[in-house]
mmCIF file of C-alpha atoms (C1' of nucleotides) in Angstrom:
data_model
loop_
_atom_site.group_PDB
_atom_site.id
_atom_site.type_symbol
_atom_site.label_atom_id
_atom_site.label_comp_id
_atom_site.label_asym_id
_atom_site.label_seq_id
_atom_site.Cartn_x
_atom_site.Cartn_y
_atom_site.Cartn_z
ATOM 1 C CA MET A 87 26.583 -3.250 0.095
ATOM 2 C CA ARG A 88 30.200 -4.094 -0.304
ATOM 3 C CA ARG A 89 31.918 -5.666 2.625
ATOM 4 C CA HIS A 90 33.762 -3.370 4.910
ATOM 5 C CA ALA A 91 37.485 -2.952 4.681
ATOM 6 C CA ARG A 92 39.028 -5.867 6.495
ATOM 7 C CA SER A 93 41.572 -5.874 9.204
ATOM 8 C CA VAL A 94 43.726 -8.532 10.745
ATOM 9 C CA PRO A 95 45.771 -8.409 13.914
ATOM 10 C CA GLU A 96 49.112 -7.381 12.505
ATOM 11 C CA LEU A 97 51.733 -5.467 14.439
ATOM 12 C CA LEU A 98 49.616 -2.315 14.762
ATOM 13 C CA GLU A 99 46.611 -4.095 16.216
ATOM 14 C CA VAL A 100 48.712 -6.115 18.640
ATOM 15 C CA GLU A 101 50.345 -2.878 19.769
ATOM 16 C CA ILE A 102 46.869 -1.581 20.603
ATOM 17 C CA TYR A 103 46.242 -4.795 22.541
ATOM 18 C CA ARG A 104 49.492 -4.346 24.433
ATOM 19 C CA ARG A 105 48.401 -0.945 25.670
ATOM 20 C CA LEU A 106 45.025 -2.350 26.543
ATOM 21 C CA ALA A 107 46.606 -5.187 28.510
ATOM 22 C CA ALA A 108 48.712 -2.663 30.415
ATOM 23 C CA ARG A 109 45.573 -1.662 32.264
ATOM 24 C CA THR A 110 45.742 -4.950 34.138
ATOM 25 C CA LEU A 111 49.303 -4.520 35.432
ATOM 26 C CA GLY A 112 49.641 -5.412 39.086
ATOM 27 C CA ARG A 113 46.203 -6.898 39.511
ATOM 28 C CA PRO A 114 46.195 -10.300 41.209
ATOM 29 C CA ILE A 115 44.913 -13.088 38.971
ATOM 30 C CA VAL A 116 42.203 -15.004 40.767
ATOM 31 C CA GLY A 117 40.977 -17.273 37.998
ATOM 32 C CA VAL A 118 41.707 -18.601 34.538
ATOM 33 C CA ASP A 119 39.199 -19.836 31.978
ATOM 34 C CA ALA A 120 40.583 -21.829 29.102
ATOM 35 C CA PRO A 121 37.641 -23.848 27.826
ATOM 36 C CA ASP A 122 39.159 -24.547 24.424
ATOM 37 C CA ALA A 123 42.029 -27.030 24.651
ATOM 38 C CA TRP A 124 42.948 -26.310 21.027
ATOM 39 C CA PHE A 125 43.713 -22.725 21.939
ATOM 40 C CA LEU A 126 46.383 -23.736 24.453
ATOM 41 C CA LYS A 127 49.666 -24.413 22.673
ATOM 42 C CA GLY A 128 52.764 -26.329 23.604
ATOM 43 C CA GLY A 129 50.924 -29.090 25.421
ATOM 44 C CA LEU A 130 49.529 -26.694 27.992
ATOM 45 C CA THR A 131 46.343 -27.726 29.785
ATOM 46 C CA GLU A 132 43.741 -25.609 31.518
ATOM 47 C CA ALA A 133 44.770 -27.093 34.857
ATOM 48 C CA GLN A 134 48.419 -26.299 34.258
ATOM 49 C CA VAL A 135 47.838 -22.760 33.107
ATOM 50 C CA THR A 136 45.549 -22.159 36.058
ATOM 51 C CA VAL A 137 48.161 -23.340 38.535
ATOM 52 C CA ALA A 138 50.783 -21.298 36.729
ATOM 53 C CA LEU A 139 48.840 -18.028 36.792
ATOM 54 C CA VAL A 140 46.511 -17.844 39.769
ATOM 55 C CA GLY A 141 48.000 -15.826 42.591
ATOM 56 C CA ARG A 142 50.351 -13.904 40.355
ATOM 57 C CA SER A 143 49.957 -10.669 38.487
ATOM 58 C CA ILE A 144 51.148 -9.221 35.220
ATOM 59 C CA VAL A 145 54.150 -6.996 35.813
ATOM 60 C CA ALA A 146 55.137 -6.012 32.279
ATOM 61 C CA ASP A 147 53.539 -5.778 28.855
ATOM 62 C CA ARG A 148 55.718 -6.353 25.831
ATOM 63 C CA ARG A 149 55.276 -7.109 22.161
ATOM 64 C CA THR A 150 57.436 -8.560 19.450
ATOM 65 C CA GLY A 151 55.788 -8.547 16.052
ATOM 66 C CA LYS A 152 52.356 -10.052 16.399
ATOM 67 C CA LEU A 153 53.162 -11.784 19.675
ATOM 68 C CA LEU A 154 51.882 -10.134 22.859
ATOM 69 C CA LEU A 155 54.030 -10.949 25.881
ATOM 70 C CA LEU A 156 52.797 -10.527 29.428
ATOM 71 C CA ASP A 157 55.414 -11.078 32.115
ATOM 72 C CA LEU A 158 54.198 -12.577 35.354
ATOM 73 C CA SER A 159 55.295 -11.731 38.857
ATOM 74 C CA ASP A 160 57.595 -14.025 40.783
ATOM 75 C CA ASP A 161 56.540 -15.376 44.095
ATOM 76 C CA LEU A 162 57.589 -18.067 46.521
ATOM 77 C CA ARG A 163 55.907 -20.786 44.513
ATOM 78 C CA HIS A 164 56.638 -19.579 40.998
ATOM 79 C CA SER A 165 59.732 -18.622 39.062
ATOM 80 C CA SER A 166 59.490 -15.983 36.403
ATOM 81 C CA ALA A 167 57.257 -16.746 33.487
ATOM 82 C CA THR A 168 55.747 -15.068 30.471
ATOM 83 C CA LEU A 169 52.345 -15.527 28.937
ATOM 84 C CA GLY A 170 52.348 -15.348 25.142
ATOM 85 C CA LEU A 171 49.190 -14.426 23.256
ATOM 86 C CA ARG A 172 48.696 -14.822 19.525
ATOM 87 C CA PHE A 173 45.646 -13.488 17.768
ATOM 88 C CA GLY A 174 45.760 -15.299 14.477
ATOM 89 C CA MET A 175 43.496 -13.668 11.997
ATOM 90 C CA THR A 176 40.310 -12.991 13.922
ATOM 91 C CA GLY A 177 41.428 -12.792 17.522
ATOM 92 C CA ARG A 178 40.892 -9.715 19.682
ATOM 93 C CA LEU A 179 41.702 -8.699 23.178
ATOM 94 C CA LEU A 180 39.033 -7.437 25.527
ATOM 95 C CA VAL A 181 39.812 -5.925 28.895
ATOM 96 C CA ASP A 182 37.202 -5.307 31.553
ATOM 97 C CA GLY A 183 34.415 -5.795 29.058
ATOM 98 C CA GLY A 184 35.558 -2.689 27.237
ATOM 99 C CA PRO A 185 34.322 -1.804 23.786
ATOM 100 C CA MET A 186 35.442 -4.061 21.038
ATOM 101 C CA GLU A 187 37.248 -2.197 18.343
ATOM 102 C CA LYS A 188 36.029 -2.811 14.840
ATOM 103 C CA LEU A 189 37.940 -5.684 13.466
ATOM 104 C CA THR A 190 36.792 -7.669 10.564
ATOM 105 C CA TYR A 191 37.156 -11.045 8.949
ATOM 106 C CA GLY A 192 34.705 -12.420 11.335
ATOM 107 C CA SER A 193 31.862 -10.570 12.788
ATOM 108 C CA ASN A 194 31.860 -8.023 15.521
ATOM 109 C CA ARG A 195 28.969 -9.772 17.146
ATOM 110 C CA ASP A 196 29.102 -10.361 20.848
ATOM 111 C CA VAL A 197 29.309 -14.124 21.109
ATOM 112 C CA PRO A 198 30.609 -15.409 24.456
ATOM 113 C CA ALA A 199 31.211 -18.830 22.908
ATOM 114 C CA TRP A 200 34.109 -17.245 21.035
ATOM 115 C CA ASP A 201 35.939 -16.472 24.260
ATOM 116 C CA ARG A 202 38.878 -18.867 24.114
ATOM 117 C CA PHE A 203 40.893 -17.695 27.105
ATOM 118 C CA SER A 204 40.391 -15.314 29.981
ATOM 119 C CA LEU A 205 42.014 -14.118 33.139
ATOM 120 C CA ARG A 206 39.894 -12.914 36.034
ATOM 121 C CA PHE A 207 41.397 -10.376 38.366
ATOM 122 C CA ALA A 208 40.794 -9.497 41.959
ATOM 123 C CA GLY A 209 38.262 -6.704 41.985
ATOM 124 C CA GLY A 210 36.222 -8.069 39.120
ATOM 125 C CA GLY A 211 38.081 -7.091 35.974
ATOM 126 C CA GLU A 212 39.131 -9.460 33.267
ATOM 127 C CA LEU A 213 41.274 -9.944 30.201
ATOM 128 C CA ARG A 214 39.783 -12.024 27.416
ATOM 129 C CA VAL A 215 40.869 -13.329 24.050
ATOM 130 C CA ARG A 216 37.929 -13.683 21.705
ATOM 131 C CA ASP A 217 38.663 -15.539 18.496
ATOM 132 C CA PRO A 218 35.880 -16.940 16.339
ATOM 133 C CA ARG A 219 38.227 -18.736 13.982
ATOM 134 C CA ARG A 220 40.529 -20.161 16.653
ATOM 135 C CA LEU A 221 43.674 -19.391 14.681
ATOM 136 C CA GLY A 222 45.276 -17.662 17.635
ATOM 137 C CA GLY A 223 46.554 -19.286 20.773
ATOM 138 C CA ILE A 224 48.037 -19.050 24.244
ATOM 139 C CA GLU A 225 51.474 -20.254 25.193
ATOM 140 C CA LEU A 226 53.557 -20.181 28.332
ATOM 141 C CA ASP A 227 57.131 -18.970 27.892
ATOM 142 C CA PRO A 228 57.031 -18.736 24.102
ATOM 143 C CA ASP A 229 60.335 -18.971 22.288
ATOM 144 C CA GLU A 230 60.953 -15.321 21.534
ATOM 145 C CA ALA A 231 64.201 -16.110 19.757
ATOM 146 C CA ARG A 232 62.206 -17.500 16.860
ATOM 147 C CA LEU A 233 61.114 -13.998 15.936
ATOM 148 C CA GLY A 234 63.195 -11.509 14.027
ATOM 149 C CA VAL A 235 63.559 -7.823 14.772
ATOM 150 C CA ASP A 236 60.289 -6.010 15.320
ATOM 151 C CA ALA A 237 59.344 -4.120 12.161
ATOM 152 C CA THR A 238 59.167 -0.819 14.052
ATOM 153 C CA ALA A 239 62.838 -1.183 14.988
ATOM 154 C CA LEU A 240 64.062 -2.278 11.581
ATOM 155 C CA THR A 241 66.953 -0.242 10.226
ATOM 156 C CA ALA A 242 67.674 0.227 6.546
ATOM 157 C CA ALA A 243 70.867 -1.750 6.975
ATOM 158 C CA ALA A 244 69.008 -4.626 8.607
ATOM 159 C CA LEU A 245 66.420 -4.600 5.835
ATOM 160 C CA GLY A 246 69.227 -4.822 3.323
ATOM 161 C CA GLY A 247 70.599 -7.804 5.169
ATOM 162 C CA VAL A 248 67.227 -9.532 5.162
ATOM 163 C CA LEU A 249 66.782 -9.104 1.415
ATOM 164 C CA ARG A 250 70.342 -9.573 0.205
ATOM 165 C CA GLY A 251 71.065 -12.729 -1.714
ATOM 166 C CA SER A 252 67.546 -14.123 -1.431
ATOM 167 C CA GLU A 253 65.787 -15.817 -4.326
ATOM 168 C CA ALA A 254 62.408 -15.534 -2.603
ATOM 169 C CA PRO A 255 59.866 -12.869 -3.553
ATOM 170 C CA VAL A 256 60.476 -9.681 -1.588
ATOM 171 C CA LYS A 257 56.997 -10.014 -0.110
ATOM 172 C CA ALA A 258 57.823 -13.454 1.300
ATOM 173 C CA ARG A 259 60.930 -12.105 3.005
ATOM 174 C CA LEU A 260 59.081 -9.150 4.505
ATOM 175 C CA MET A 261 56.453 -11.486 5.933
ATOM 176 C CA ASP A 262 58.948 -14.018 7.270
ATOM 177 C CA GLN A 263 58.412 -13.562 11.010
ATOM 178 C CA ALA A 264 61.754 -15.140 11.807
ATOM 179 C CA ARG A 265 63.500 -12.288 9.991
ATOM 180 C CA ILE A 266 61.171 -9.318 10.476
ATOM 181 C CA ALA A 267 58.391 -9.626 13.028
ATOM 182 C CA GLY A 268 55.023 -7.990 12.683
ATOM 183 C CA LEU A 269 54.285 -7.451 9.011
ATOM 184 C CA GLY A 270 51.216 -9.225 7.691
ATOM 185 C CA ASN A 271 49.559 -9.309 4.328
ATOM 186 C CA LEU A 272 47.958 -5.874 4.441
ATOM 187 C CA LEU A 273 50.915 -3.898 5.800
ATOM 188 C CA THR A 274 53.213 -5.623 3.340
ATOM 189 C CA ASP A 275 51.067 -4.924 0.301
ATOM 190 C CA GLU A 276 50.565 -1.307 1.371
ATOM 191 C CA SER A 277 54.279 -0.728 1.950
ATOM 192 C CA LEU A 278 55.317 -2.274 -1.346
ATOM 193 C CA TRP A 279 52.650 -0.292 -3.148
ATOM 194 C CA ARG A 280 53.858 2.941 -1.571
ATOM 195 C CA ALA A 281 57.461 2.083 -2.357
ATOM 196 C CA GLY A 282 56.706 1.138 -5.949
ATOM 197 C CA VAL A 283 58.207 -2.333 -5.578
ATOM 198 C CA ASP A 284 56.684 -5.399 -7.216
ATOM 199 C CA PRO A 285 55.834 -7.900 -4.441
ATOM 200 C CA ALA A 286 56.911 -10.812 -6.619
ATOM 201 C CA ARG A 287 60.295 -9.361 -7.387
ATOM 202 C CA ARG A 288 63.240 -11.467 -6.232
ATOM 203 C CA ALA A 289 64.320 -10.011 -2.886
ATOM 204 C CA GLY A 290 67.989 -10.103 -3.764
ATOM 205 C CA SER A 291 67.426 -8.014 -6.875
ATOM 206 C CA LEU A 292 66.643 -4.845 -4.942
ATOM 207 C CA THR A 293 69.318 -2.217 -5.366
ATOM 208 C CA PRO A 294 70.609 -0.214 -2.397
ATOM 209 C CA ALA A 295 68.385 2.634 -3.566
ATOM 210 C CA ASP A 296 65.386 0.284 -3.682
ATOM 211 C CA VAL A 297 66.176 -0.904 -0.159
ATOM 212 C CA ARG A 298 66.372 2.651 1.152
ATOM 213 C CA ARG A 299 63.112 3.567 -0.535
ATOM 214 C CA LEU A 300 61.358 0.456 0.737
ATOM 215 C CA HIS A 301 62.666 1.070 4.237
ATOM 216 C CA HIS A 302 61.379 4.627 4.141
ATOM 217 C CA HIS A 303 57.935 3.476 3.035
ATOM 218 C CA LEU A 304 57.801 0.691 5.601
ATOM 219 C CA ARG A 305 58.370 3.290 8.294
ATOM 220 C CA THR A 306 55.897 5.707 6.779
ATOM 221 C CA THR A 307 53.269 3.007 6.424
ATOM 222 C CA LEU A 308 53.648 1.957 10.062
ATOM 223 C CA ASP A 309 53.562 5.580 11.220
ATOM 224 C CA VAL A 310 50.599 6.676 9.126
ATOM 225 C CA LEU A 311 48.473 3.586 9.565
ATOM 226 C CA GLY A 312 49.335 3.517 13.242
ATOM 227 C CA ARG A 313 48.019 7.042 13.603
ATOM 228 C CA ARG A 314 44.941 6.184 11.561
ATOM 229 C CA GLY A 315 44.308 3.258 13.854
ATOM 230 C CA GLY A 316 44.985 0.011 12.053
ATOM 231 C CA SER A 317 46.477 -2.111 9.303
ATOM 232 C CA HIS A 318 43.277 -1.935 7.302
ATOM 233 C CA LEU A 319 43.398 1.857 6.927
ATOM 234 C CA GLY A 320 45.945 2.009 4.139
ATOM 235 C CA ASP A 321 45.480 3.911 0.901
ATOM 236 C CA LEU A 322 45.477 0.666 -1.060
ATOM 237 C CA MET A 323 42.851 -0.971 1.105
ATOM 238 C CA ALA A 324 39.735 0.258 -0.669
ATOM 239 C CA ALA A 325 41.160 -0.998 -3.953
ATOM 240 C CA ARG A 326 41.913 -4.479 -2.601
ATOM 241 C CA VAL A 327 38.889 -5.958 -4.308
ATOM 242 C CA ARG A 328 38.414 -7.720 -7.580
ATOM 243 C CA GLY A 329 38.285 -5.090 -10.286
ATOM 244 C CA GLY A 330 40.031 -2.502 -8.103
ATOM 245 C CA VAL A 331 42.263 0.137 -9.670
ATOM 246 C CA CYS A 332 45.440 1.747 -8.390
ATOM 247 C CA PRO A 333 44.612 4.838 -6.290
ATOM 248 C CA ARG A 334 47.760 6.495 -7.615
ATOM 249 C CA ASP A 335 47.481 6.010 -11.363
ATOM 250 C CA ALA A 336 44.134 4.267 -11.922
ATOM 251 C CA THR A 337 45.729 1.241 -13.519
ATOM 252 C CA PRO A 338 43.713 -1.937 -12.940
ATOM 253 C CA LEU A 339 45.391 -3.723 -10.053
ATOM 254 C CA LEU A 340 46.973 -7.116 -10.396
ATOM 255 C CA ARG A 341 45.520 -9.776 -8.115
ATOM 256 C CA ARG A 342 47.857 -12.701 -7.608
ATOM 257 C CA THR A 343 49.042 -15.179 -5.052
ATOM 258 C CA VAL A 344 52.501 -14.199 -3.873
ATOM 259 C CA ALA A 345 54.162 -15.804 -0.869
ATOM 260 C CA GLY A 346 51.045 -17.903 -0.504
ATOM 261 C CA ARG A 347 48.828 -14.888 0.054
ATOM 262 C CA THR A 348 46.358 -12.942 -2.008
ATOM 263 C CA THR A 349 48.338 -9.996 -3.274
ATOM 264 C CA TYR A 350 47.240 -6.766 -4.898
ATOM 265 C CA SER A 351 49.743 -4.617 -6.736
ATOM 266 C CA CYS A 352 49.919 -2.020 -9.466
ATOM 267 C CA PRO A 353 51.554 -3.379 -12.633
ATOM 268 C CA ARG A 354 52.405 0.137 -13.742
ATOM 269 C CA HIS A 355 54.185 1.767 -10.856
ATOM 270 C CA GLN A 356 55.372 -1.271 -8.856
ATOM 271 C CA ARG A 357 58.515 -2.625 -10.478
ATOM 272 C "C1'" DA B 256 69.459 -23.920 4.847
ATOM 273 C "C1'" DT B 257 65.944 -22.064 1.666
ATOM 274 C "C1'" DT B 258 61.714 -21.905 -0.495
ATOM 275 C "C1'" DG B 259 57.148 -23.422 -1.627
ATOM 276 C "C1'" DT B 260 52.754 -25.800 -0.626
ATOM 277 C "C1'" DG B 261 48.848 -27.437 1.841
ATOM 278 C "C1'" DG B 262 46.029 -27.722 5.921
ATOM 279 C "C1'" DC B 263 44.090 -25.980 10.018
ATOM 280 C "C1'" DC B 264 40.189 -23.084 11.792
ATOM 281 C "C1'" DT B 265 35.028 -21.225 10.783
ATOM 282 C "C1'" DG B 266 32.066 -17.020 9.848
ATOM 283 C "C1'" DC B 267 30.429 -14.901 6.006
ATOM 284 C "C1'" DC B 268 29.465 -13.823 1.204
ATOM 285 C "C1'" DC B 269 27.968 -15.125 -3.237
ATOM 286 C "C1'" DG B 270 25.593 -17.714 -6.634
ATOM 287 C "C1'" DC B 271 22.278 -21.090 -7.634
ATOM 288 C "C1'" DT C 265 14.421 -18.765 1.087
ATOM 289 C "C1'" DG C 266 17.942 -22.149 1.931
ATOM 290 C "C1'" DC C 267 22.141 -24.366 0.820
ATOM 291 C "C1'" DG C 268 26.945 -25.285 -0.589
ATOM 292 C "C1'" DG C 269 31.290 -23.847 -1.944
ATOM 293 C "C1'" DG C 270 34.865 -20.576 -1.870
ATOM 294 C "C1'" DC C 271 37.335 -17.215 0.547
ATOM 295 C "C1'" DA C 272 40.057 -14.781 4.129
ATOM 296 C "C1'" DG C 273 45.359 -15.229 6.296
ATOM 297 C "C1'" DG C 274 48.583 -16.339 10.517
ATOM 298 C "C1'" DC C 275 50.935 -20.167 11.608
ATOM 299 C "C1'" DC C 276 52.851 -24.675 11.347
ATOM 300 C "C1'" DA C 277 54.218 -29.191 9.351
ATOM 301 C "C1'" DC C 278 56.217 -31.051 5.668
ATOM 302 C "C1'" DA C 279 58.580 -31.717 1.093
ATOM 303 C "C1'" DA C 280 62.057 -30.930 -2.348
#
DNA sequence: ATTGTGGCCTGCCCGC
DNA sequence: TGCGGGCAGGCCACAA
């Protein structure tokens, strides 16, 4: 049997995680488990993150792009702080042992050894990051200024500004988290396919009409796939295999590396 | 500054 | 049946 359609934590998945994390708002943190030193970024240690978090609670859930931001309460001993969670390619968030949504690229097996970070709350609940591949990570007070505008808030004018004058492939610009935050490989390929834009095309070559069309399809892709439930539920997804054909016109799809990523596109209708 | 490349991580799939 | 290599992509360091 062919492998299932694959999903990665892009903006849409992290948005689901944000809502999941909101369930823990206001609960006192009584313990932190960070058994994997690699997973703590910015020189953070388990002892430090424990001291920084125990006794506080999460007071706000935010997200920019693929970065989940959990603001921590102030108290007499602590000034304000934010916990940043990145999910890499195979990371997931679990709250209170709730059901794991079907993600792929890595199994859905229940392997406690893949728990890289967890918060324990008063009353027995918990928030866990499970990441087999360890490409995600935890950071305290991440530099949010390094991220561009969240893709859901991108205006057509801002998109034009991101693409204008660039010699890079349009796909590379769309995936540049410092300019637009949240788009990963699947959302980008799906949006460009819907918009009929060649991923390898020089970003600066898009006309104002191209920019408007691409902007429209970015929005539509985020809306539709968000309602369907994930980045892996695009119309192009089933065809993202070797030998796949375009769902729109049945042309054999092109499989290339663009912007350093495996890229599927239709050589007929994407120009 | 911009753009491209390679490496990290490791479970899983395929071919031998 | 077991084994080894390739593959997946978000992110970062580094080079030109």
